Amino acid sequence: MRLAEIIALRPLPAAGLLATLTRRCPLSCAHCSTSSGPRGEDTPARALRRFVGGFTAEDRPEVLMLTGGEPLLRPALVADLAALAAAAGTRTSVLSGMFFAADGRVPARILGALRNVDHFSASIDVFHEREVPRAGVFRAMHRIRESGIAVSFHVAGTDQDAAYLADITASIRSEFDDQAAVLVNHIRPVGRAAGWAAARTVPLRGAEPPGPLRGTGPEGASATPTAPCAMAAWPTVAFDGTVAACCNQRVVDGRPVPEHLRLGHIARDDWAAIRRRCVESPVLRTIRTAGVGSCADCRSLARRPAALEAAERSGARPAAGAMDLLGARLQHDAGAASLLRRYGSDRYAPLVLLGGPGDEEESA
Ligand code: SF4
């Protein structure tokens, strides 16, 4: 499965499920949006297996995206979830910080787990490179790719003019002969980057970027014009099993999750219930089709009863569901690069198409 396919599905309500498996990570990168480190919560494994095991051929997400922290600290769980998802027809993607790749090798337990997945992405940026050398990551990615798994890179930089971004994207294109897609985003002031990234980043035109880019939205940018939020389309499983309506890190980590952004819990709800709430919530429909302001405005909606009521009313109109699906379909059809021009790095957005048939012209 290509990265462009996954990203193009991002605006479609309930087309994907983002699941964090653990906040733990052997690395301690300075920009980590989830503030991950050697200690942290593990998402309850039994509840995750039960929840993903509840997917059916008739009612399932197209994509299950496993992330963390470092999801490959739980390789057996990755393998089990991918197998359960595949039994219902759902494809699985894994995003890793490549903690295991310093010497370029892929441990057998990790390669074994990845044989069950349909896509594998490596995070790489100036902070990861301080902990895991680029050469090791590249060698490991070749090994994974040779196993028949589609691979891509998730690259982050402070802004699109950063020299690092020019260097790393050229390096990946050359090393992988333009056969590995690259998703580029900008580091945002959330998680461990909250203290230092605010003054150095460029605001996005819209809300929080796609799942792999979570934690990098225009936090606190109350001047951000109201824009439809495509990120309110995929349920996100938080570290404690709560299911949020979006991947905004403050929503995923904050307790309580604002009621209009809370879809349920994996220990108590099944996929059908979570999907129904995601698709049918009037407030989420308004967020997806019209927007309610910046992420900060959206999170605080419950403290503004008149605005919340207006969002509910608007999303409950008879045509709201059809408009929601039409808008999502149009964004899907516009493709992954178009979405990343809004939510990722405008300049590098076409690189998400690398490795795909007929995409050479746009990504050149
Ligand atoms: S907080 Fe609201 S606007 Fe921000 S990503 Fe979540 S749903 Fe979208």
mmCIF file of C-alpha atoms and ligand atoms in Angstrom:
data_model
loop_
_atom_site.group_PDB
_atom_site.id
_atom_site.type_symbol
_atom_site.label_atom_id
_atom_site.label_comp_id
_atom_site.label_asym_id
_atom_site.label_seq_id
_atom_site.Cartn_x
_atom_site.Cartn_y
_atom_site.Cartn_z
ATOM 1 C CA MET A 1 0.000 0.000 0.000
ATOM 2 C CA ARG A 2 1.418 3.365 -1.010
ATOM 3 C CA LEU A 3 1.699 6.319 1.348
ATOM 4 C CA ALA A 4 -0.220 8.470 -1.146
ATOM 5 C CA GLU A 5 -3.182 6.079 -0.885
ATOM 6 C CA ILE A 6 -3.191 6.346 2.901
ATOM 7 C CA ILE A 7 -2.941 10.139 2.951
ATOM 8 C CA ALA A 8 -5.639 10.510 0.281
ATOM 9 C CA LEU A 9 -8.001 8.556 2.551
ATOM 10 C CA ARG A 10 -7.369 10.948 5.456
ATOM 11 C CA PRO A 11 -10.347 13.304 4.836
ATOM 12 C CA LEU A 12 -12.875 10.447 4.533
ATOM 13 C CA PRO A 13 -14.793 9.998 7.804
ATOM 14 C CA ALA A 14 -13.851 6.710 9.511
ATOM 15 C CA ALA A 15 -11.762 5.531 6.534
ATOM 16 C CA GLY A 16 -8.911 5.061 8.966
ATOM 17 C CA LEU A 17 -8.170 4.394 12.613
ATOM 18 C CA LEU A 18 -5.091 5.825 14.275
ATOM 19 C CA ALA A 19 -3.954 3.742 17.218
ATOM 20 C CA THR A 20 -1.158 4.627 19.608
ATOM 21 C CA LEU A 21 0.338 1.458 21.090
ATOM 22 C CA THR A 22 2.618 2.980 23.714
ATOM 23 C CA ARG A 23 4.026 6.295 24.811
ATOM 24 C CA ARG A 24 7.338 4.550 25.502
ATOM 25 C CA CYS A 25 10.273 5.114 23.165
ATOM 26 C CA PRO A 26 13.968 4.309 23.592
ATOM 27 C CA LEU A 27 14.783 7.667 21.997
ATOM 28 C CA SER A 28 14.177 11.065 23.597
ATOM 29 C CA CYS A 29 14.065 13.424 20.626
ATOM 30 C CA ALA A 30 13.842 17.106 21.515
ATOM 31 C CA HIS A 31 10.866 17.730 19.236
ATOM 32 C CA CYS A 32 8.728 14.699 20.179
ATOM 33 C CA SER A 33 5.056 15.696 19.983
ATOM 34 C CA THR A 34 4.022 12.915 22.369
ATOM 35 C CA SER A 35 6.816 13.629 24.888
ATOM 36 C CA SER A 36 7.748 9.970 24.605
ATOM 37 C CA GLY A 37 10.728 8.449 26.412
ATOM 38 C CA PRO A 38 11.891 5.258 28.116
ATOM 39 C CA ARG A 39 8.912 5.353 30.500
ATOM 40 C CA GLY A 40 5.254 5.854 29.677
ATOM 41 C CA GLU A 41 1.851 4.232 29.345
ATOM 42 C CA ASP A 42 1.112 1.185 27.182
ATOM 43 C CA THR A 43 -2.284 1.202 25.510
ATOM 44 C CA PRO A 44 -4.198 -1.805 26.944
ATOM 45 C CA ALA A 45 -3.322 -4.733 24.645
ATOM 46 C CA ARG A 46 -6.363 -6.877 25.371
ATOM 47 C CA ALA A 47 -8.762 -4.020 24.649
ATOM 48 C CA LEU A 48 -6.873 -3.184 21.445
ATOM 49 C CA ARG A 49 -7.076 -6.795 20.234
ATOM 50 C CA ARG A 50 -10.775 -6.956 21.081
ATOM 51 C CA PHE A 51 -11.481 -3.669 19.335
ATOM 52 C CA VAL A 52 -9.579 -4.445 16.119
ATOM 53 C CA GLY A 53 -10.944 -8.003 16.229
ATOM 54 C CA GLY A 54 -14.397 -6.403 16.006
ATOM 55 C CA PHE A 55 -13.770 -5.126 12.483
ATOM 56 C CA THR A 56 -15.906 -6.976 9.939
ATOM 57 C CA ALA A 57 -15.765 -7.170 6.152
ATOM 58 C CA GLU A 58 -18.893 -4.969 6.060
ATOM 59 C CA ASP A 59 -17.871 -2.458 8.725
ATOM 60 C CA ARG A 60 -14.193 -1.664 9.048
ATOM 61 C CA PRO A 61 -11.728 1.134 8.387
ATOM 62 C CA GLU A 62 -9.714 0.938 5.186
ATOM 63 C CA VAL A 63 -6.502 1.585 7.096
ATOM 64 C CA LEU A 64 -5.219 0.916 10.592
ATOM 65 C CA MET A 65 -2.294 3.157 11.387
ATOM 66 C CA LEU A 66 -0.126 2.066 14.327
ATOM 67 C CA THR A 67 1.999 4.660 16.025
ATOM 68 C CA GLY A 68 3.346 5.669 19.442
ATOM 69 C CA GLY A 69 5.731 6.471 21.105
ATOM 70 C CA GLU A 70 7.488 3.589 19.427
ATOM 71 C CA PRO A 71 4.986 0.913 18.332
ATOM 72 C CA LEU A 72 7.742 -1.599 17.553
ATOM 73 C CA LEU A 73 8.517 -1.898 21.258
ATOM 74 C CA ARG A 74 5.451 -4.182 21.094
ATOM 75 C CA PRO A 75 6.168 -6.249 17.960
ATOM 76 C CA ALA A 76 3.875 -9.129 18.946
ATOM 77 C CA LEU A 77 0.989 -6.693 19.369
ATOM 78 C CA VAL A 78 1.766 -5.080 15.998
ATOM 79 C CA ALA A 79 1.682 -8.513 14.343
ATOM 80 C CA ASP A 80 -1.566 -9.506 16.086
ATOM 81 C CA LEU A 81 -3.382 -6.256 15.286
ATOM 82 C CA ALA A 82 -2.270 -6.346 11.657
ATOM 83 C CA ALA A 83 -3.447 -9.963 11.327
ATOM 84 C CA LEU A 84 -6.816 -9.190 12.971
ATOM 85 C CA ALA A 85 -7.269 -6.161 10.718
ATOM 86 C CA ALA A 86 -6.308 -8.122 7.602
ATOM 87 C CA ALA A 87 -8.892 -10.797 8.409
ATOM 88 C CA ALA A 88 -11.573 -8.130 7.921
ATOM 89 C CA GLY A 89 -9.880 -6.572 4.873
ATOM 90 C CA THR A 90 -8.255 -3.591 6.646
ATOM 91 C CA ARG A 91 -4.684 -2.769 5.718
ATOM 92 C CA THR A 92 -2.123 -1.744 8.334
ATOM 93 C CA SER A 93 0.598 0.879 8.344
ATOM 94 C CA VAL A 94 3.296 1.337 11.001
ATOM 95 C CA LEU A 95 5.259 4.498 11.819
ATOM 96 C CA SER A 96 8.571 3.974 13.655
ATOM 97 C CA GLY A 97 11.419 6.102 14.963
ATOM 98 C CA MET A 98 13.850 3.304 13.928
ATOM 99 C CA PHE A 99 15.392 2.852 17.388
ATOM 100 C CA PHE A 100 16.655 -0.582 16.308
ATOM 101 C CA ALA A 101 18.494 0.560 13.180
ATOM 102 C CA ALA A 102 21.725 2.125 14.417
ATOM 103 C CA ASP A 103 23.794 -0.620 12.744
ATOM 104 C CA GLY A 104 21.441 -0.992 9.792
ATOM 105 C CA ARG A 105 20.054 -4.328 10.902
ATOM 106 C CA VAL A 106 16.415 -5.210 11.480
ATOM 107 C CA PRO A 107 15.984 -7.611 14.421
ATOM 108 C CA ALA A 108 14.148 -10.816 13.517
ATOM 109 C CA ARG A 109 11.266 -10.124 15.933
ATOM 110 C CA ILE A 110 10.652 -6.762 14.237
ATOM 111 C CA LEU A 111 10.973 -8.022 10.677
ATOM 112 C CA GLY A 112 8.638 -10.866 11.613
ATOM 113 C CA ALA A 113 6.026 -8.396 12.881
ATOM 114 C CA LEU A 114 6.364 -6.208 9.814
ATOM 115 C CA ARG A 115 5.655 -9.145 7.490
ATOM 116 C CA ASN A 116 2.014 -8.688 8.550
ATOM 117 C CA VAL A 117 1.789 -5.009 7.633
ATOM 118 C CA ASP A 118 1.078 -3.287 4.308
ATOM 119 C CA HIS A 119 3.128 -0.133 4.739
ATOM 120 C CA PHE A 120 6.061 0.955 6.852
ATOM 121 C CA SER A 121 7.183 4.528 7.488
ATOM 122 C CA ALA A 122 10.364 5.725 9.165
ATOM 123 C CA SER A 123 10.524 9.053 10.969
ATOM 124 C CA ILE A 124 13.677 10.938 10.161
ATOM 125 C CA ASP A 125 14.744 14.458 11.069
ATOM 126 C CA VAL A 126 17.661 16.265 12.602
ATOM 127 C CA PHE A 127 16.726 15.050 16.115
ATOM 128 C CA HIS A 128 16.272 11.405 15.156
ATOM 129 C CA GLU A 129 19.575 11.530 13.299
ATOM 130 C CA ARG A 130 21.341 12.477 16.530
ATOM 131 C CA GLU A 131 20.153 9.165 17.982
ATOM 132 C CA VAL A 132 20.050 6.854 14.946
ATOM 133 C CA PRO A 133 22.475 7.532 12.065
ATOM 134 C CA ARG A 134 21.000 8.106 8.633
ATOM 135 C CA ALA A 135 23.125 5.352 7.067
ATOM 136 C CA GLY A 136 21.710 2.813 9.528
ATOM 137 C CA VAL A 137 18.130 3.915 8.846
ATOM 138 C CA PHE A 138 18.684 3.662 5.084
ATOM 139 C CA ARG A 139 20.186 0.166 5.330
ATOM 140 C CA ALA A 140 17.327 -1.021 7.515
ATOM 141 C CA MET A 141 14.769 0.493 5.156
ATOM 142 C CA HIS A 142 16.346 -1.316 2.200
ATOM 143 C CA ARG A 143 16.096 -4.559 4.169
ATOM 144 C CA ILE A 144 12.415 -3.962 4.981
ATOM 145 C CA ARG A 145 11.660 -2.995 1.398
ATOM 146 C CA GLU A 146 13.400 -6.115 0.108
ATOM 147 C CA SER A 147 10.941 -8.096 2.231
ATOM 148 C CA GLY A 148 8.166 -6.840 -0.016
ATOM 149 C CA ILE A 149 6.817 -4.103 2.287
ATOM 150 C CA ALA A 150 6.101 -0.650 0.825
ATOM 151 C CA VAL A 151 8.209 1.933 2.666
ATOM 152 C CA SER A 152 8.164 5.697 3.060
ATOM 153 C CA PHE A 153 9.773 8.432 5.129
ATOM 154 C CA HIS A 154 8.195 10.986 7.411
ATOM 155 C CA VAL A 155 10.511 13.969 7.536
ATOM 156 C CA ALA A 156 10.203 17.008 9.806
ATOM 157 C CA GLY A 157 11.954 20.359 9.741
ATOM 158 C CA THR A 158 11.469 23.743 11.343
ATOM 159 C CA ASP A 159 10.186 25.343 8.124
ATOM 160 C CA GLN A 160 10.251 24.679 4.411
ATOM 161 C CA ASP A 161 13.390 26.777 3.901
ATOM 162 C CA ALA A 162 15.354 24.669 6.380
ATOM 163 C CA ALA A 163 18.599 23.445 4.789
ATOM 164 C CA TYR A 164 18.076 20.122 6.543
ATOM 165 C CA LEU A 165 14.903 19.436 4.573
ATOM 166 C CA ALA A 166 16.629 20.068 1.237
ATOM 167 C CA ASP A 167 19.478 17.777 2.256
ATOM 168 C CA ILE A 168 17.468 14.871 3.644
ATOM 169 C CA THR A 169 14.881 14.807 0.860
ATOM 170 C CA ALA A 170 17.634 14.826 -1.792
ATOM 171 C CA SER A 171 19.431 12.091 0.116
ATOM 172 C CA ILE A 172 16.318 9.865 0.299
ATOM 173 C CA ARG A 173 15.482 10.412 -3.376
ATOM 174 C CA SER A 174 18.981 9.487 -4.426
ATOM 175 C CA GLU A 175 19.355 6.499 -2.072
ATOM 176 C CA PHE A 176 15.980 4.992 -3.006
ATOM 177 C CA ASP A 177 15.970 6.040 -6.632
ATOM 178 C CA ASP A 178 12.672 7.918 -6.152
ATOM 179 C CA GLN A 179 10.919 4.711 -5.150
ATOM 180 C CA ALA A 180 10.157 5.702 -1.552
ATOM 181 C CA ALA A 181 7.548 8.381 -0.843
ATOM 182 C CA VAL A 182 8.444 11.244 1.469
ATOM 183 C CA LEU A 183 5.990 13.142 3.648
ATOM 184 C CA VAL A 184 7.410 16.438 4.900
ATOM 185 C CA ASN A 185 5.943 18.461 7.723
ATOM 186 C CA HIS A 186 6.999 21.189 10.078
ATOM 187 C CA ILE A 187 7.804 20.908 13.740
ATOM 188 C CA ARG A 188 5.095 22.528 15.871
ATOM 189 C CA PRO A 189 5.171 23.736 19.445
ATOM 190 C CA VAL A 190 3.588 20.698 21.079
ATOM 191 C CA GLY A 191 4.971 17.973 23.313
ATOM 192 C CA ARG A 192 8.686 18.433 24.010
ATOM 193 C CA ALA A 193 8.866 21.072 21.257
ATOM 194 C CA ALA A 194 6.337 23.278 23.089
ATOM 195 C CA GLY A 195 9.048 25.260 24.829
ATOM 196 C CA TRP A 196 11.193 26.081 21.841
ATOM 197 C CA ALA A 197 9.386 25.624 18.523
ATOM 198 C CA ALA A 198 6.736 28.359 18.823
ATOM 199 C CA ALA A 199 8.897 31.177 17.551
ATOM 200 C CA ARG A 200 10.484 29.168 14.768
ATOM 201 C CA THR A 201 7.600 27.615 12.904
ATOM 202 C CA VAL A 202 5.352 28.723 10.090
ATOM 203 C CA PRO A 203 1.593 28.522 10.758
ATOM 204 C CA LEU A 204 -0.375 26.112 8.617
ATOM 205 C CA ARG A 205 -3.438 27.137 6.680
ATOM 206 C CA GLY A 206 -5.934 25.017 8.530
ATOM 207 C CA ALA A 207 -5.945 22.704 11.471
ATOM 208 C CA GLU A 208 -3.940 19.757 12.661
ATOM 209 C CA PRO A 209 -2.127 17.775 9.964
ATOM 210 C CA PRO A 210 -2.696 14.122 9.115
ATOM 211 C CA GLY A 211 -2.093 11.338 11.576
ATOM 212 C CA PRO A 212 1.561 10.708 10.974
ATOM 213 C CA LEU A 213 1.969 14.445 11.351
ATOM 214 C CA ARG A 214 0.089 14.677 14.575
ATOM 215 C CA GLY A 215 1.145 17.188 17.137
ATOM 216 C CA THR A 216 2.290 19.709 14.599
ATOM 217 C CA GLY A 217 -0.764 21.942 14.146
ATOM 218 C CA PRO A 218 -1.184 25.689 14.606
ATOM 219 C CA GLU A 219 -1.588 25.510 18.347
ATOM 220 C CA GLY A 220 -2.697 28.712 19.961
ATOM 221 C CA ALA A 221 -3.003 30.416 16.609
ATOM 222 C CA SER A 222 -6.313 32.090 17.389
ATOM 223 C CA ALA A 223 -5.825 34.284 14.340
ATOM 224 C CA THR A 224 -5.989 31.200 12.115
ATOM 225 C CA PRO A 225 -8.992 31.722 9.848
ATOM 226 C CA THR A 226 -11.840 29.265 10.202
ATOM 227 C CA ALA A 227 -11.232 26.364 7.842
ATOM 228 C CA PRO A 228 -12.757 22.943 7.436
ATOM 229 C CA CYS A 229 -10.765 20.401 9.408
ATOM 230 C CA ALA A 230 -10.058 17.155 7.579
ATOM 231 C CA MET A 231 -8.345 15.827 10.694
ATOM 232 C CA ALA A 232 -11.688 15.302 12.423
ATOM 233 C CA ALA A 233 -12.265 12.311 10.144
ATOM 234 C CA TRP A 234 -10.211 9.471 11.664
ATOM 235 C CA PRO A 235 -10.815 8.229 15.207
ATOM 236 C CA THR A 236 -7.633 8.185 17.287
ATOM 237 C CA VAL A 237 -6.984 5.709 20.102
ATOM 238 C CA ALA A 238 -5.128 7.416 22.946
ATOM 239 C CA PHE A 239 -2.670 5.727 25.316
ATOM 240 C CA ASP A 240 -5.408 4.987 27.869
ATOM 241 C CA GLY A 241 -7.801 3.540 25.276
ATOM 242 C CA THR A 242 -9.954 6.654 24.953
ATOM 243 C CA VAL A 243 -10.994 7.266 21.346
ATOM 244 C CA ALA A 244 -10.773 10.896 20.267
ATOM 245 C CA ALA A 245 -12.262 12.384 17.114
ATOM 246 C CA CYS A 246 -8.955 13.815 15.909
ATOM 247 C CA CYS A 247 -5.206 13.455 16.315
ATOM 248 C CA ASN A 248 -4.525 16.855 17.891
ATOM 249 C CA GLN A 249 -2.028 15.967 20.609
ATOM 250 C CA ARG A 250 -3.702 18.184 23.202
ATOM 251 C CA VAL A 251 -7.001 16.427 22.481
ATOM 252 C CA VAL A 252 -5.393 12.979 22.613
ATOM 253 C CA ASP A 253 -3.535 13.727 25.863
ATOM 254 C CA GLY A 254 -5.951 16.103 27.595
ATOM 255 C CA ARG A 255 -8.422 14.797 30.164
ATOM 256 C CA PRO A 256 -11.274 15.054 30.002
ATOM 257 C CA VAL A 257 -11.422 15.012 26.210
ATOM 258 C CA PRO A 258 -13.965 17.705 25.229
ATOM 259 C CA GLU A 259 -17.299 15.946 24.841
ATOM 260 C CA HIS A 260 -17.719 16.938 21.183
ATOM 261 C CA LEU A 261 -14.289 15.398 20.419
ATOM 262 C CA ARG A 262 -14.744 12.199 22.432
ATOM 263 C CA LEU A 263 -15.981 9.147 20.522
ATOM 264 C CA GLY A 264 -15.715 6.488 23.219
ATOM 265 C CA HIS A 265 -13.285 3.910 24.623
ATOM 266 C CA ILE A 266 -11.878 0.723 23.098
ATOM 267 C CA ALA A 267 -12.755 -1.311 26.198
ATOM 268 C CA ARG A 268 -16.438 -0.404 26.026
ATOM 269 C CA ASP A 269 -17.262 0.446 22.423
ATOM 270 C CA ASP A 270 -16.868 -1.462 19.196
ATOM 271 C CA TRP A 271 -15.788 -0.130 15.825
ATOM 272 C CA ALA A 272 -19.373 0.141 14.557
ATOM 273 C CA ALA A 273 -20.314 2.488 17.422
ATOM 274 C CA ILE A 274 -17.161 4.588 17.068
ATOM 275 C CA ARG A 275 -17.625 4.842 13.289
ATOM 276 C CA ARG A 276 -21.272 5.865 13.672
ATOM 277 C CA ARG A 277 -20.406 8.643 16.145
ATOM 278 C CA CYS A 278 -17.545 9.831 13.954
ATOM 279 C CA VAL A 279 -19.669 9.951 10.817
ATOM 280 C CA GLU A 280 -22.955 11.169 12.296
ATOM 281 C CA SER A 281 -21.968 13.671 14.978
ATOM 282 C CA PRO A 282 -23.455 17.051 13.949
ATOM 283 C CA VAL A 283 -20.596 18.984 15.568
ATOM 284 C CA LEU A 284 -17.945 16.887 13.807
ATOM 285 C CA ARG A 285 -19.777 17.378 10.524
ATOM 286 C CA THR A 286 -19.586 21.144 11.048
ATOM 287 C CA ILE A 287 -15.901 20.939 11.987
ATOM 288 C CA ARG A 288 -15.188 18.924 8.825
ATOM 289 C CA THR A 289 -17.251 21.016 6.411
ATOM 290 C CA ALA A 290 -16.997 24.573 7.743
ATOM 291 C CA GLY A 291 -14.570 24.566 10.650
ATOM 292 C CA VAL A 292 -14.945 26.295 13.997
ATOM 293 C CA GLY A 293 -11.661 28.235 14.097
ATOM 294 C CA SER A 294 -8.223 27.163 15.219
ATOM 295 C CA CYS A 295 -7.565 23.953 17.159
ATOM 296 C CA ALA A 296 -7.649 26.013 20.356
ATOM 297 C CA ASP A 297 -11.050 27.425 19.382
ATOM 298 C CA CYS A 298 -12.274 23.930 18.597
ATOM 299 C CA ARG A 299 -11.102 22.423 21.880
ATOM 300 C CA SER A 300 -12.740 25.206 23.852
ATOM 301 C CA LEU A 301 -16.071 24.956 22.040
ATOM 302 C CA ALA A 302 -17.811 23.477 25.076
ATOM 303 C CA ARG A 303 -16.974 26.619 27.039
ATOM 304 C CA ARG A 304 -18.819 28.693 24.439
ATOM 305 C CA PRO A 305 -22.367 27.307 24.527
ATOM 306 C CA ALA A 306 -23.704 29.577 21.771
ATOM 307 C CA ALA A 307 -20.927 28.511 19.363
ATOM 308 C CA LEU A 308 -21.386 24.848 20.281
ATOM 309 C CA GLU A 309 -25.129 25.095 19.730
ATOM 310 C CA ALA A 310 -24.596 26.780 16.361
ATOM 311 C CA ALA A 311 -22.187 23.997 15.320
ATOM 312 C CA GLU A 312 -24.719 21.378 16.413
ATOM 313 C CA ARG A 313 -27.546 23.083 14.546
ATOM 314 C CA SER A 314 -25.527 23.472 11.388
ATOM 315 C CA GLY A 315 -24.391 19.827 11.406
ATOM 316 C CA ALA A 316 -27.914 18.548 12.050
ATOM 317 C CA ARG A 317 -29.446 20.112 8.937
ATOM 318 C CA PRO A 318 -30.912 17.542 6.534
ATOM 319 C CA ALA A 319 -28.236 18.158 3.893
ATOM 320 C CA ALA A 320 -25.295 18.230 6.333
ATOM 321 C CA GLY A 321 -24.439 14.540 5.986
ATOM 322 C CA ALA A 322 -24.428 14.654 2.205
ATOM 323 C CA MET A 323 -22.319 17.823 2.192
ATOM 324 C CA ASP A 324 -19.864 16.243 4.616
ATOM 325 C CA LEU A 325 -19.395 13.190 2.411
ATOM 326 C CA LEU A 326 -19.201 15.230 -0.771
ATOM 327 C CA GLY A 327 -16.514 17.504 0.695
ATOM 328 C CA ALA A 328 -14.553 14.501 1.927
ATOM 329 C CA ARG A 329 -14.848 12.775 -1.443
ATOM 330 C CA LEU A 330 -13.630 15.880 -3.292
ATOM 331 C CA GLN A 331 -10.599 16.126 -1.005
ATOM 332 C CA HIS A 332 -9.910 12.429 -1.473
ATOM 333 C CA ASP A 333 -10.127 12.740 -5.246
ATOM 334 C CA ALA A 334 -7.792 15.759 -5.217
ATOM 335 C CA GLY A 335 -5.173 13.383 -3.821
ATOM 336 C CA ALA A 336 -2.469 13.190 -1.201
ATOM 337 C CA ALA A 337 -0.269 16.019 -2.500
ATOM 338 C CA SER A 338 -3.213 18.406 -2.465
ATOM 339 C CA LEU A 339 -3.968 17.529 1.163
ATOM 340 C CA LEU A 340 -0.356 17.974 2.182
ATOM 341 C CA ARG A 341 -0.256 21.416 0.600
ATOM 342 C CA ARG A 342 -2.784 22.364 3.268
ATOM 343 C CA TYR A 343 -1.538 20.310 6.182
ATOM 344 C CA GLY A 344 2.129 19.637 5.560
ATOM 345 C CA SER A 345 4.934 21.328 3.668
ATOM 346 C CA ASP A 346 3.623 23.040 0.544
ATOM 347 C CA ARG A 347 6.985 22.895 -1.225
ATOM 348 C CA TYR A 348 7.620 19.221 -0.581
ATOM 349 C CA ALA A 349 4.030 17.964 -0.886
ATOM 350 C CA PRO A 350 4.570 16.281 -4.307
ATOM 351 C CA LEU A 351 7.174 13.953 -2.783
ATOM 352 C CA VAL A 352 4.339 11.964 -1.217
ATOM 353 C CA LEU A 353 3.645 10.655 -4.730
ATOM 354 C CA LEU A 354 7.111 9.171 -5.263
ATOM 355 C CA GLY A 355 7.165 5.531 -6.165
ATOM 356 C CA GLY A 356 3.695 5.581 -7.656
ATOM 357 C CA PRO A 357 2.634 4.898 -11.215
ATOM 358 C CA GLY A 358 2.341 7.989 -13.398
ATOM 359 C CA ASP A 359 3.346 10.402 -10.646
ATOM 360 C CA GLU A 360 6.810 11.154 -11.877
ATOM 361 C CA GLU A 361 5.890 14.444 -13.523
ATOM 362 C CA GLU A 362 4.434 16.110 -10.445
ATOM 363 C CA SER A 363 7.102 14.827 -8.076
ATOM 364 C CA ALA A 364 10.059 15.725 -10.296
HETATM 365 S S1 SF4 B 1 -8.873 20.181 17.677
HETATM 366 FE FE1 SF4 B 1 -10.626 20.481 16.250
HETATM 367 S S2 SF4 B 1 -9.774 21.747 14.569
HETATM 368 FE FE2 SF4 B 1 -8.023 20.834 15.692
HETATM 369 S S3 SF4 B 1 -7.533 18.908 14.597
HETATM 370 FE FE3 SF4 B 1 -8.986 18.431 16.266
HETATM 371 S S4 SF4 B 1 -11.012 18.489 15.283
HETATM 372 FE FE4 SF4 B 1 -9.595 19.577 13.948
#
